[in-house]
Coordinates of C-alpha atoms and ligand atoms in Angstrom, one line a residue:
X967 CA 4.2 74.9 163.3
X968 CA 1.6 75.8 160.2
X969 CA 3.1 78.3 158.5
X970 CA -0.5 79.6 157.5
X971 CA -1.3 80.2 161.1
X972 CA 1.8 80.5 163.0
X973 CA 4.4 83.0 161.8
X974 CA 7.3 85.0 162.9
X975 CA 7.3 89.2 162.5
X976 CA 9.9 90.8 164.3
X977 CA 11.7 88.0 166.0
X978 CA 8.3 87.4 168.1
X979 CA 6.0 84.8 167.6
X980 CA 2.5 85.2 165.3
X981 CA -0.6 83.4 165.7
X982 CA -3.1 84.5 162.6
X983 CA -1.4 88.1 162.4
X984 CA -1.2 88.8 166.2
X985 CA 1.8 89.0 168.1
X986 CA 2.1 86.7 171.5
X987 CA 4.2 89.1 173.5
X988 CA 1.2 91.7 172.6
X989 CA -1.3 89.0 174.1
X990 CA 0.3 88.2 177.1
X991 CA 0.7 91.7 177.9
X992 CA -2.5 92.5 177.0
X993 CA -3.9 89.2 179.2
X994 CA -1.4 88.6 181.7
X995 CA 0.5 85.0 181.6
X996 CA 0.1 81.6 181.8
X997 CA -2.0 82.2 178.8
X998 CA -3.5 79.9 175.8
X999 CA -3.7 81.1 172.9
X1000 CA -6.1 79.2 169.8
X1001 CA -5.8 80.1 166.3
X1002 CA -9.2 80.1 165.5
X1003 CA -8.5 79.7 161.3
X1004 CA -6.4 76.5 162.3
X1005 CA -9.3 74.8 163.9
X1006 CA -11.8 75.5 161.7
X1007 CA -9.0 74.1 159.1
X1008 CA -8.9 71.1 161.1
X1009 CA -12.1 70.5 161.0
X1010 CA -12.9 70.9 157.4
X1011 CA -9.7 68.9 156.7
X1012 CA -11.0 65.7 158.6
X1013 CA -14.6 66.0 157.1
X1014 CA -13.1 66.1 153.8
X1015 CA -10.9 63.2 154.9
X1016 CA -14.0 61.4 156.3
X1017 CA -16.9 62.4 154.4
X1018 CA -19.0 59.2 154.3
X1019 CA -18.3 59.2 158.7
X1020 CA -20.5 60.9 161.0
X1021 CA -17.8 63.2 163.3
X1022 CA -18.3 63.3 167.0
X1023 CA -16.1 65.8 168.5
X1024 CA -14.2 64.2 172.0
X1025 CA -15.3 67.0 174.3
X1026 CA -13.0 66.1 177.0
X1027 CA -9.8 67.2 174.7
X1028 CA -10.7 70.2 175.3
X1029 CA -14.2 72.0 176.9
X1030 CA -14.2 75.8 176.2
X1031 CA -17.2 76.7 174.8
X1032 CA -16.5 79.2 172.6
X1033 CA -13.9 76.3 170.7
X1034 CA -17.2 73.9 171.0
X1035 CA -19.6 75.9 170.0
X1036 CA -17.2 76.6 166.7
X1037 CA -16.6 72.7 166.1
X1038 CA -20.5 72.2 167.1
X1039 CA -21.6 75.1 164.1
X1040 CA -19.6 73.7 161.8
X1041 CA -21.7 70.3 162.3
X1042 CA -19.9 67.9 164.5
X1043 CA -21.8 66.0 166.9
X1044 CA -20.1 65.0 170.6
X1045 CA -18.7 62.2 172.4
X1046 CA -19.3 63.2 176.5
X1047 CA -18.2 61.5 179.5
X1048 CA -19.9 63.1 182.2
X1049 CA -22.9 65.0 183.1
X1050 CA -20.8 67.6 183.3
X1051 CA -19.8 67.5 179.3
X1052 CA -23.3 66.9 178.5
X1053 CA -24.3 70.0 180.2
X1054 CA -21.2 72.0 178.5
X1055 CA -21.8 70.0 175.1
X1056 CA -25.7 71.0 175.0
X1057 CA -24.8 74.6 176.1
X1058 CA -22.4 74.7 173.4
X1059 CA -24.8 73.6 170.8
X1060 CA -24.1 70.3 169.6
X1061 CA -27.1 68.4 168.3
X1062 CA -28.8 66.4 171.0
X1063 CA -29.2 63.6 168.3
X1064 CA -25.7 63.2 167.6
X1065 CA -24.3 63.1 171.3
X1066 CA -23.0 59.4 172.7
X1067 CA -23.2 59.4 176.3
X1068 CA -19.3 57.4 177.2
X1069 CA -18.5 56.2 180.7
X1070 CA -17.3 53.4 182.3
X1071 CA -18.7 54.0 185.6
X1072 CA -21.8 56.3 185.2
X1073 CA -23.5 56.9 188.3
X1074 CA -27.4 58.1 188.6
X1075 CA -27.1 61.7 188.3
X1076 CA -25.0 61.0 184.7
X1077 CA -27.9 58.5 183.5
X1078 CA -30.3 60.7 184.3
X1079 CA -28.7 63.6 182.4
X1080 CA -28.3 61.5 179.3
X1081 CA -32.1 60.2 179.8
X1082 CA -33.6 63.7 180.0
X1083 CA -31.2 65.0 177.1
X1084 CA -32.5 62.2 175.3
X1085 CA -29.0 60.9 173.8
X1086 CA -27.7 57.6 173.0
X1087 CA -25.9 55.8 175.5
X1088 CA -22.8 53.9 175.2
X1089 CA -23.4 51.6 177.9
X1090 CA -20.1 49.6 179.9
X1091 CA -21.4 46.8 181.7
X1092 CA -24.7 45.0 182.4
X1093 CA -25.1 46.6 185.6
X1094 CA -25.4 50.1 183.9
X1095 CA -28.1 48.7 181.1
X1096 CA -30.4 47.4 184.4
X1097 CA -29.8 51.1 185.3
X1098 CA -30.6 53.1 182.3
X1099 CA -33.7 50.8 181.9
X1100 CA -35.1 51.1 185.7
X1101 CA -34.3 54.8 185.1
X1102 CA -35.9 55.3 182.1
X1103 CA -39.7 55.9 181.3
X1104 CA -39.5 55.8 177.5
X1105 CA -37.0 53.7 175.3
X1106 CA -33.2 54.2 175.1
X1107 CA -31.2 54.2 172.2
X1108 CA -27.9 52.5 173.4
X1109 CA -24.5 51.1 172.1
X1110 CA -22.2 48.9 173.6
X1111 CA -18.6 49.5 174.3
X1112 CA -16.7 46.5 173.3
X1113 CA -13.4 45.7 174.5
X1114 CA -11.5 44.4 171.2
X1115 CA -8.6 43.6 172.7
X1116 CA -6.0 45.3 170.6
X1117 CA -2.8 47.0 171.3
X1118 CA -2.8 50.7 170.1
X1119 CA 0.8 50.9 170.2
X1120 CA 0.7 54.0 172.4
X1121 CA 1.8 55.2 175.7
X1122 CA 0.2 52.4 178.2
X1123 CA -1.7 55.1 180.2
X1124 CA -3.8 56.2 176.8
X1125 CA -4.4 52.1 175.9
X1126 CA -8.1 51.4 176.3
X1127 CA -8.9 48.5 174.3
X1128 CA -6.6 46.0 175.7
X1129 CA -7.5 42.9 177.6
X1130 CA -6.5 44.5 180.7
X1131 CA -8.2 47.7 180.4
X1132 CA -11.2 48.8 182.6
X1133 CA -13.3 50.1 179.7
X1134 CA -16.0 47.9 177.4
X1135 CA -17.3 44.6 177.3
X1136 CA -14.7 41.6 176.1
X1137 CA -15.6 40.8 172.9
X1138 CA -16.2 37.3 173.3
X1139 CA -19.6 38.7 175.9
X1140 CA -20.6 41.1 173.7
X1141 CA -23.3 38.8 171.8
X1142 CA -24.6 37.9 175.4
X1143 CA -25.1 41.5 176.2
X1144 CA -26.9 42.1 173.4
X1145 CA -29.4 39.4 174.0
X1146 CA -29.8 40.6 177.5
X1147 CA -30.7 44.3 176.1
X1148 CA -32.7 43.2 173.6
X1149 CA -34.9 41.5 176.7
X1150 CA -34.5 44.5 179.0
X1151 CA -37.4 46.9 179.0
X1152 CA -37.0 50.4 177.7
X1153 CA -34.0 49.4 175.6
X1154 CA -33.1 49.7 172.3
X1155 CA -29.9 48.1 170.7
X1156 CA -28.8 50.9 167.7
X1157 CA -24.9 50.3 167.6
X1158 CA -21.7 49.6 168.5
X1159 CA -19.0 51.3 169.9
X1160 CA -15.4 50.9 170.2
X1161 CA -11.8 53.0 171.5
X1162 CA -8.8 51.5 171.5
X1163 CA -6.6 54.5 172.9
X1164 CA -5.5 58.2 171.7
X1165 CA -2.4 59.5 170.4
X1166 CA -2.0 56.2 167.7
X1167 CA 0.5 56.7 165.0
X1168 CA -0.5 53.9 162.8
X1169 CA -3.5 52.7 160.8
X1170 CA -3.5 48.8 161.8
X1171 CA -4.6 48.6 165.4
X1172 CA -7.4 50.6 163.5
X1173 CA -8.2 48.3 161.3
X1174 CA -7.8 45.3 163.6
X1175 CA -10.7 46.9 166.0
X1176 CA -12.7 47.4 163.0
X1177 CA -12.0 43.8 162.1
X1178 CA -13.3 43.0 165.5
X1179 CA -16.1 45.1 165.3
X1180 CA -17.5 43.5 162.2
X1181 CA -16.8 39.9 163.9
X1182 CA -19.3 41.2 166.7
X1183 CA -21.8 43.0 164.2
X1184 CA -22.3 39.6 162.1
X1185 CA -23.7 37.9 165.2
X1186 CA -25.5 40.6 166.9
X1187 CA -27.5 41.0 163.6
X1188 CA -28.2 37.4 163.6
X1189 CA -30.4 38.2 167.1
X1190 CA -32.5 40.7 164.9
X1191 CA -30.7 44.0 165.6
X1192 CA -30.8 46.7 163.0
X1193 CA -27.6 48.2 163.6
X1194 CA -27.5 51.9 162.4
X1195 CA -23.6 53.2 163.9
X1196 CA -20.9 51.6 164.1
X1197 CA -18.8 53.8 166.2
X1198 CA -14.7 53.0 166.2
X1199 CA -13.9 56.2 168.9
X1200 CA -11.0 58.5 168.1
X1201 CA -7.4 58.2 168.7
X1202 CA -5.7 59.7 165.7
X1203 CA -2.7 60.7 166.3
X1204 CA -0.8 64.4 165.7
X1205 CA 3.0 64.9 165.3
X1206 CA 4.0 66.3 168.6
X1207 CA 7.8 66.4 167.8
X1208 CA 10.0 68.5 165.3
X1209 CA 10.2 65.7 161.9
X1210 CA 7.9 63.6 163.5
X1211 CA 5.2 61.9 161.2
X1212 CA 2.5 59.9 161.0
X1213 CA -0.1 58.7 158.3
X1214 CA -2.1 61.4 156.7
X1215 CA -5.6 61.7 157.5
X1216 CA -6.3 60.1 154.1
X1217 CA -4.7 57.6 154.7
X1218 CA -6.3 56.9 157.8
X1219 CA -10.1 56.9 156.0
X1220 CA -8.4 55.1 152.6
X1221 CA -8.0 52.5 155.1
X1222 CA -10.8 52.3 156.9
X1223 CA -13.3 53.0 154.5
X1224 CA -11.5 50.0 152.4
X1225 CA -12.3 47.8 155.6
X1226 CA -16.0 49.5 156.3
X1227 CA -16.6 48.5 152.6
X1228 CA -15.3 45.3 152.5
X1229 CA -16.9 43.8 155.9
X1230 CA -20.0 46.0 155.5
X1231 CA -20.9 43.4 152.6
X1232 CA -21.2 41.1 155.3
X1233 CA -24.1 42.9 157.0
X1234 CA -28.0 43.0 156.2
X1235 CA -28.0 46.5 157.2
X1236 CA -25.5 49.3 156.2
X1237 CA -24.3 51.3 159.5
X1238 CA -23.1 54.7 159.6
X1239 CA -19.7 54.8 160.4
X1240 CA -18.9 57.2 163.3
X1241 CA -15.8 58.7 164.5
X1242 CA -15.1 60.5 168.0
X1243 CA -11.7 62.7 167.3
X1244 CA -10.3 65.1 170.0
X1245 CA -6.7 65.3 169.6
X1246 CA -6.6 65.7 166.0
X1247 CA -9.1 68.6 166.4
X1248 CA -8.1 70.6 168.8
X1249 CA -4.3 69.4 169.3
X1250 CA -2.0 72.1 167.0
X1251 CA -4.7 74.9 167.4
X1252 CA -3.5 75.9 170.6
X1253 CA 0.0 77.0 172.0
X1254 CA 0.7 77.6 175.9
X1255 CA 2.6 80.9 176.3
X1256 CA 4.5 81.1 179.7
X1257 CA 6.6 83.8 181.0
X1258 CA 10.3 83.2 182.4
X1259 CA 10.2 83.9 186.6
X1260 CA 14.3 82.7 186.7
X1261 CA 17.1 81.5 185.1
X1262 CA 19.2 79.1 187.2
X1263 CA 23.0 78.0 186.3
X1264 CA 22.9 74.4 188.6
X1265 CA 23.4 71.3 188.1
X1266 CA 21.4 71.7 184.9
X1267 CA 20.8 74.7 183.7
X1268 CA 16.9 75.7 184.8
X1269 CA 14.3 78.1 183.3
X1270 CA 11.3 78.5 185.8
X1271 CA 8.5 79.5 184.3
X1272 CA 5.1 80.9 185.7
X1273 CA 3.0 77.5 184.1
X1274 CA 3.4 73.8 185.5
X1275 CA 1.8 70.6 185.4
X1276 CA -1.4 72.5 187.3
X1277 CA -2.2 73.9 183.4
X1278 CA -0.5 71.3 181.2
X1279 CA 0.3 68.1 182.9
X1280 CA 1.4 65.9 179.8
X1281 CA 4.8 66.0 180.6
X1282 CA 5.1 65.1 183.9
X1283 CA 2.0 62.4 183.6
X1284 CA 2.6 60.4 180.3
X1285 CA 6.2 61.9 179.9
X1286 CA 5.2 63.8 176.2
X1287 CA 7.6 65.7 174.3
X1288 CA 5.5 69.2 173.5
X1289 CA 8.1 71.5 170.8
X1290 CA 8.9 75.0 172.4
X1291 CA 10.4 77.8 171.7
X1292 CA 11.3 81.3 173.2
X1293 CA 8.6 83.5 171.9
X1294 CA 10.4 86.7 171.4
X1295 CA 13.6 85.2 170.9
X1296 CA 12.6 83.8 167.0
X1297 CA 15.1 84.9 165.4
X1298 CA 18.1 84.2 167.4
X1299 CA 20.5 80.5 167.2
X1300 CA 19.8 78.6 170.2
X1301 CA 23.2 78.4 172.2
X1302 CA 22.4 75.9 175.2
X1303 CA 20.4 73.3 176.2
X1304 CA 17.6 74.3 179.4
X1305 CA 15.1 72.2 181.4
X1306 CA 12.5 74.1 181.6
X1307 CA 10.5 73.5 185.0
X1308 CA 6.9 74.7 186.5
X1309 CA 6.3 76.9 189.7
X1310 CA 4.7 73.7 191.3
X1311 CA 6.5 72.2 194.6
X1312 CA 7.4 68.7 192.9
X1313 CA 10.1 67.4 191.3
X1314 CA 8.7 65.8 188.3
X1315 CA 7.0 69.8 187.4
X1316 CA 9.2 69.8 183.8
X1317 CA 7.7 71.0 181.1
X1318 CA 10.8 70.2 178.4
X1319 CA 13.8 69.0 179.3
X1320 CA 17.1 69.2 177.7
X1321 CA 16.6 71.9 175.0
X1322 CA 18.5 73.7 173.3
X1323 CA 17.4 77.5 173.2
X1324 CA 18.9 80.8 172.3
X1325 CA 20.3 82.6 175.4
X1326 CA 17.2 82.7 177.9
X1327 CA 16.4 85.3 180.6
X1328 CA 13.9 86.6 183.2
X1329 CA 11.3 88.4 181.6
X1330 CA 11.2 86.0 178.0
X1331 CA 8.5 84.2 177.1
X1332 CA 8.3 80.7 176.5
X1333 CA 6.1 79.0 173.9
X1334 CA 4.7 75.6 174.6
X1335 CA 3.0 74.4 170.9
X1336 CA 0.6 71.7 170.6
X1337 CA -0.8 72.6 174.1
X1338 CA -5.0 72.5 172.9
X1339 CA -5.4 68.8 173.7
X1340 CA -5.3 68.0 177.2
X1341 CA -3.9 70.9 178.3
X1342 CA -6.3 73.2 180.2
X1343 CA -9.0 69.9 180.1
X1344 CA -6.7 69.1 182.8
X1345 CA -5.8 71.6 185.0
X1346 CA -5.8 72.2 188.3
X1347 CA -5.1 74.6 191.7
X1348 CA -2.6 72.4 193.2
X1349 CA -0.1 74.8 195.2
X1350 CA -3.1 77.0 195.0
X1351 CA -2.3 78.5 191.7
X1352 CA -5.0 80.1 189.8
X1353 CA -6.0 79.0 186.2
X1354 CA -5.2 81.0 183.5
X1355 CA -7.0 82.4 181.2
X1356 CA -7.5 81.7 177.2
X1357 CA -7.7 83.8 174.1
X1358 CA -9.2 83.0 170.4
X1359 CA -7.5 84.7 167.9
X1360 CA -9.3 85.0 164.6
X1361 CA -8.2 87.2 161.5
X1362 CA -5.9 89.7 163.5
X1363 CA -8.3 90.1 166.1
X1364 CA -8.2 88.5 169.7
X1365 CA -10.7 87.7 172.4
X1366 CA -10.6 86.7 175.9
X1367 CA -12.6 83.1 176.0
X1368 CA -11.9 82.4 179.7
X1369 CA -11.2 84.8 182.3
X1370 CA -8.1 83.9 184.5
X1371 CA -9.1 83.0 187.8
X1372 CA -9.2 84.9 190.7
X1373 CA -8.6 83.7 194.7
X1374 CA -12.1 83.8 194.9
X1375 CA -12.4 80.7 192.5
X1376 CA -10.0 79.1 195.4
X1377 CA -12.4 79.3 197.9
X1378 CA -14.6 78.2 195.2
X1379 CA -17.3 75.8 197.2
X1380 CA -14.9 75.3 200.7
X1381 CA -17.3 76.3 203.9
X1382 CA -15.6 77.2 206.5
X1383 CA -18.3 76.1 209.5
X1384 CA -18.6 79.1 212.2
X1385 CA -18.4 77.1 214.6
X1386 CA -15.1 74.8 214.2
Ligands
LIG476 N1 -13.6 58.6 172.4 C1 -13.4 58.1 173.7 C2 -14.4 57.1 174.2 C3 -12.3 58.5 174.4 O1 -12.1 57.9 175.6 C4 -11.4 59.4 173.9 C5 -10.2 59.8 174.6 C6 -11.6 59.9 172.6 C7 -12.8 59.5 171.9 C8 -10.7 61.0 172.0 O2 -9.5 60.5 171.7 P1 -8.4 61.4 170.9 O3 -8.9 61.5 169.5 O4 -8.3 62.7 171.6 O5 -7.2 60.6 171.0 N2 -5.1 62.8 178.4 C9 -4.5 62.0 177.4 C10 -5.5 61.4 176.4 C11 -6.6 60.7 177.0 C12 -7.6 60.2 176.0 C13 -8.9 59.7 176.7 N3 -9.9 59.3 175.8 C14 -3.4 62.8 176.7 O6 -3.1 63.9 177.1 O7 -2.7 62.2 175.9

C-alpha cells in the first residue's frame, strides 16, 4: 500500500484523503476505486525510468476512459487489440501515430479499423499481411510479432513468447516474412515487435527477447529495411503480495538500455525503442471494495461478499494472490484466518483464501488492493450480476467514472422474437 495515497484515518481505509466506507455509501458496492495521484505517479515514474523509450499504454489492462484519457494526456501512446480498443483508445485521445494495432487473429472489421485510423499494424501471420494489403488503398506501416521463444518465468496462462504459444512468428521465419512484405503491395516494413508474457519478476527473459530481437534486426536490415521501432511489449511485473519484490523499474531500463546500446551498434539504423506497459500502470492505482453479505462458521470459516470472479476473476483463473484487508476494521489485530468467497454459483468463486482478518461481520467491507489490472477489463454478468461501477478519486475529491449497471444493460442486445 503507498503510504502517499493509501492511508488509514479513523480505523477506515483512505485513498488520497477520502474515506472508502464514505464512497461505497455514497456509490453503492462492488465498487472500484483509482487514486488518480497514484497513476499519474506511475506514469511519470516509468517515463523517468524509460526516458529514451517511446511508452505505449496496454489498453486492455484496463479500458475506462477517463483512466485513458489521463495516461493518453500525459503523452503515452497505445497498444490495442481489437477494433473495440481502437475505437475506445482514439475516443480517449491517444495519438493515432503512436497506436500499434496487436492481434493474433484480426478479422476484417479489425483491419479495416486500423486501416482507416491509419495505425501501424503488428501483423501475426502471413495470411493477415495478404489481408491488410488487399484491404488497403494506400501503404501500411507494419511490424511483425516474433515469437522469440523465451520462457518468462510466469504463470503459464500469461506466457506468450514460448515455442508453444499461439502469438508471433518463430524466429527462425521471421527473415522470410520480411522478404514476403517487402514484396507485398501496399506494405511497409517499419519494426519489430515482441511480448514474452505479463506479470515477469525478473530482468533476464527481457534481455534474452531483446537478444533475440537484435539477432532478427541484423538480417532483416540486410534485405534493405530501415527499421525505426523496435517494440519488446510489456510485462513488467508489480509486487502483488505483502514483502514481495521485484527489480526496480530502473533496473529494468539499466538493463535494457545496456542491451539496446550494446546490440544497437550492430545496426545501420538506430530504432526507437518502445514499450507497451499495462500492469505496471494501472496495477496498484486501483483497489476493489466489496461489502460483507455473510459470515459462515463451516468447514472453513467463509466471508461472502457481494463481488466474485464476474468483476475480478484473477483468483479463480490464474490462482493470484491480491492483499486485502477489512476496510473499516484498520485498526484492529486480525484474530482468524477467512476464505473470502464471491456471490457466483461456482465453487472456484474465492477471492483470498486462508486470511487472517480481525473479527469479520455482515455489513464490513472488504478491501481487495491491486485490483486496476485486469480486474473490471474482465468482467462479466455471469449469474446475471450487474457490473459495478468505478470512482476516480483525485485530491479529496471523488467522481463517478462508470455508472453501475442496471437490468437493462442485461437485456443489453437479447431480442426476444414475437413470434417464438
Ligand atoms: N503488449 C501485449 C502485446 C500484450 O499482449 C500485453 C498483455 C501487454 C502489452 C501488457 O502486458 P502487462 O504490462 O500488463 O503485463 N489477464 C492477465 C494478463 C494478460 C496479459 C495479456 N497481454 C492477468 O490478469 O494477469
Amino acid at each position: 500500500m503507498s503510504a502517499e495515497f493509501f492511508g488509514i484515518e479513523n480505523s477506515h481505509l483512505i485513498i488520497e484523503g477520502v474515506d472508502v466506507i464514505d464512497l461505497a455509501e455514497r456509490y453503492g458496492t462492488p465498487l472500484y476505486v483509482t487514486s488518480r495521484g497514484k497513476l499519474e505517479s506511475n506514469i511519470t515514474r516509468f517515463q523517468r525510468a524509460f526516458s529514451e523509450a517511446d511508452l505505449y499504454y496496454a489498453v486492455k489492462a484496463n479500458n475506462n476512459l477517463s483512466i485513458m484519457k489521463i495516461i493518453a494526456e500525459m503523452g503515452f501512446g497505445a497498444d490495442v487489440f481489437s477494433d473495440g480498443e481502437l475505437y475506445l483508445a482514439l475516443i480517449a485521445g491517444f495519438n493515432r501515430d503512436k497506436i500499434l494495432f496487436n492481434g493474433n487473429s484480426k478479422n476484417d472489421d479489425d483491419i479495416k479499423a486500423g486501416i482507416s485510423a491509419g495505425v501501424t499494424f503488428s501483423v501475426d501471420s502471413l495470411d493477415e499481411l495478404e489481408a491488410i494489403s488487399e484491404m488497403a488503398k494506400d501503404e501500411i506501416n507494419i511490424a511483425f510479432r516474433v515469437n522469440p521463444d523465451v520462457s518468462p518465468q510466469t504463470h503459464p496462462k500469461i506466457a506468450t513468447g514460448l515455442r508453444e504459444s499461439k502469438f508471433g512468428i518463430p524466429w527462425e521465419q521471421i527473415v522470410n516474412a520480411y522478404r514476403k512484405a517487402l514484396e507485398t503491395k501496399n506494405i511497409r516494413p517499419v519494426g519489430i515487435h515482441c511480448h514474452i508474457g505479463s506479470q515477469i519478476m525478473s530482468v533476464d527473459p527481457f534481455i534474452e527477447a531483446l537478444n533475440r530481437m537484435f539477432d532478427v534486426a541484423i538480417e532483416v536490415e540486410k534485405l534493405g529495411v530501415d527499421l525505426e521501432f523496435l517494440d519488446m511489449g510489456g510485462g513488467i511485473g508489480i509486487p502483488y503480495k505483502e514483502g514481495e519484490n521485484g527489480p526496480s523499474l530502473e533496473v529494468f531500463s539499466a538493463k535494457i538500455f545496456e542491451t539496446f546500446e550494446e546490440r544497437g551498434s550492430d545496426l545501420k539504423s538506430s530504432p526507437t525503442l518502445i514499450l507497451e506497459p499495462g500492469r505496471s500502470i494501472v496495477g496498484d492505482t486501483t483497489v476493489l471494495i466489496t461489502k460483507v453479505n455473510a459470515v459462515k462458521r463451516a468447514f472453513k470459516n467463509f466471508v461472502a461478499v457481494d463481488a466474485g470472479f464476474n468483476l475480478l476473476i484473477r483468483p479463480a483463473f490464474y490462482g493470484s494472490y491480491h492483499r486485502i484487508v477489512v476496510a473499516n476494521k484498520m485498526d484492529e489485530e486480525p484474530v482468524e484466518k477467512y476464505t473470502v468467497v464471491g456471490p457466483i454459483c461456482e465453487t472456484g468463486d474465492i477471492l483470498a483464501e486462508d486470511r487472517k482478518l480481525p473479527e469479520v461481520k455482515r455489513g464490513d467491507y472488504i478491501a481487495i488492493f491491486d485490483t486496476g489490472a485486469y480486474g473490471f477489463a474482465m468482467s462479466s454478468q455471469y449469474n446475471g450480476r450487474l457490473r459495478c461501477a468505478e470512482v476516480m478519486v483525485s485530491g479529496r475529491r471523488s467522481y463517478l467514472i462508470r455508472e453501475r449497471e442496471n437490468y437493462s444493460d442485461l437485456v443489453g442486445r437479447q431480442v426476444l422474437p414475437f413470434n417464438l
